[in-house]
């Protein structure tokens, strides 16, 4: 739901609240803002996947002697790995690339996020090509994470469980 | 051991009552089959026994212990789902052994039990495959294997064969019959397939709209249905039913024809006669006369549909291949030993 309003609408009230709470120029402030904006999106994406899992699978788990939590741990979560991996990657990307909040809240160059830091280099002394190189380097971590996560993004993990 | 008792069990989803007070005793080692039209509550009743649904009222007792509020894990029952519900992220071996792993049984014991079940179901060659690499019939076998390995108090089957093609269904039906004899276990089985019900069951429970209509051995239900619903539900093609009135020495039909039946109850309002208990006869020997509407040749049987004016359509089953012509008149003679009479309330009258 938070993505139905432009982020700039949120920045202004958050700016004044965080200023009063002393959270404005801190990483803790961003640590609060980023989950608050991304968790709803993540839940929204995951609930569709959880609902799509055949209920018989969980019932089979109950019949096999698991309790409610056992079913979630041993059946629902393993089957949801691809969805969990892609949602995690997506949410990480949102936070990693986030610029607006970092730009508005952070003043101290010592705690700049990477996106914010690259922009800070934009001045007459730093050559353009170095700036572009910075932007490219900023994408590398995401690339690495994606390559590692790819193993979880197997297609059709639930294939063959129900029906013929 | 595996004796199951339902006492005045009720189940409502919101305001809708789906199971309306069911009393039933399932004896140890008995093969009980629930049949009934779609939506009558067969699956719900099975799920109440399994613990996947909680009863709104009444009690469920397994081996003398009241398990009404207990979760499935504490009931020691196995269920085979219509859709198989195999764990896709586990191999066949892991699927079959999963319940034992959950119960923390030693690995060697699990392997031994899985191997024994795989031997019974001819699954040895498939143990290391994943469910998606199996055919429909093989998946069904694995699902049954998963149920066997646990050595439960009772097996619950919810239309286990309805996703298989006709040939495989016959094969698996025989296999389930053999399995029941071999395991000597209590089995509760839901189906809407007549043949499965008649061939497998020790006891059939006919359900309609959340109530039990009749309980009995398959042949008893066929020979002595308690009411019109059971009479028409058991048997295929279904029993012919016509309105009738008691008359001097027999019954009279709406078209003015009459049949002799000295023992007929004066309360009779409907007559039921199965297709296999009607014969074609010359007009002077027949009970009603009509016109042949449609003929179906099955090779082993011939079904003749005879339209009797003002009385209705009768299905006649003749053994073997019989040559006949559509549109010709036909006389029907009812076998006096197999006539069913029903009163105004649709209850069967004593013959
Ligand atoms: N979870 C549920 N919520 C609401 N209604 C249900 C639920 N499960 C079953 N029903 C209703 O209960 C009735 C009986 O269902 P079911 O036992 O599945 O029938 P059957 O297996 O005999 O075809 C149906 O009318 C169905 O719509
Ligand atoms: Mg059903």
Tab-separated table of N, CA, C and O in Angstrom, chain A residues 7-20 105:
chain	number	residue	atom	x	y	z
A	7	UNK	N	6.934	8.472	-2.694
A	7	UNK	CA	7.764	8.455	-1.493
A	7	UNK	C	7.989	9.869	-0.946
A	7	UNK	O	8.113	10.065	0.260
A	8	UNK	N	7.975	10.858	-1.850
A	8	UNK	CA	8.275	12.220	-1.406
A	8	UNK	C	7.224	12.703	-0.403
A	8	UNK	O	7.518	13.494	0.487
A	9	UNK	N	5.998	12.154	-0.509
A	9	UNK	CA	4.929	12.521	0.423
A	9	UNK	C	5.291	12.044	1.835
A	9	UNK	O	4.941	12.676	2.824
A	10	UNK	N	5.988	10.891	1.904
A	10	UNK	CA	6.358	10.348	3.206
A	10	UNK	C	7.597	11.025	3.774
A	10	UNK	O	7.784	11.099	4.984
A	11	UNK	N	8.452	11.473	2.880
A	11	UNK	CA	9.741	12.005	3.337
A	11	UNK	C	9.555	13.206	4.247
A	11	UNK	O	10.187	13.312	5.299
A	12	UNK	N	8.630	14.080	3.878
A	12	UNK	CA	8.495	15.338	4.628
A	12	UNK	C	8.067	15.101	6.085
A	12	UNK	O	8.766	15.528	7.007
A	13	UNK	N	6.947	14.373	6.324
A	13	UNK	CA	6.598	14.128	7.741
A	13	UNK	C	7.657	13.303	8.469
A	13	UNK	O	7.963	13.598	9.633
A	14	UNK	N	8.249	12.305	7.791
A	14	UNK	CA	9.262	11.486	8.451
A	14	UNK	C	10.472	12.340	8.815
A	14	UNK	O	11.082	12.160	9.869
A	15	UNK	N	10.795	13.287	7.936
A	15	UNK	CA	11.930	14.168	8.187
A	15	UNK	C	11.747	14.916	9.500
A	15	UNK	O	12.634	14.937	10.351
A	16	UNK	N	10.534	15.476	9.682
A	16	UNK	CA	10.331	16.262	10.905
A	16	UNK	C	10.262	15.360	12.139
A	16	UNK	O	10.818	15.679	13.181
A	17	UNK	N	9.613	14.197	12.013
A	17	UNK	CA	9.533	13.280	13.162
A	17	UNK	C	10.921	12.775	13.527
A	17	UNK	O	11.324	12.807	14.694
A	18	UNK	N	11.677	12.324	12.534
A	18	UNK	CA	13.015	11.794	12.804
A	18	UNK	C	13.951	12.859	13.366
A	18	UNK	O	14.821	12.573	14.179
A	19	UNK	N	13.762	14.114	12.910
A	19	UNK	CA	14.590	15.195	13.446
A	19	UNK	C	14.361	15.343	14.939
A	19	UNK	O	15.291	15.459	15.725
A	20	UNK	N	13.063	15.282	15.336
A	20	UNK	CA	12.752	15.442	16.757
A	20	UNK	C	13.249	14.261	17.583
A	20	UNK	O	13.631	14.404	18.729
A	105	UNK	N	17.948	12.368	4.458
A	105	UNK	CA	18.203	12.203	5.891
A	105	UNK	C	19.676	12.331	6.265
A	105	UNK	O	19.992	12.762	7.359
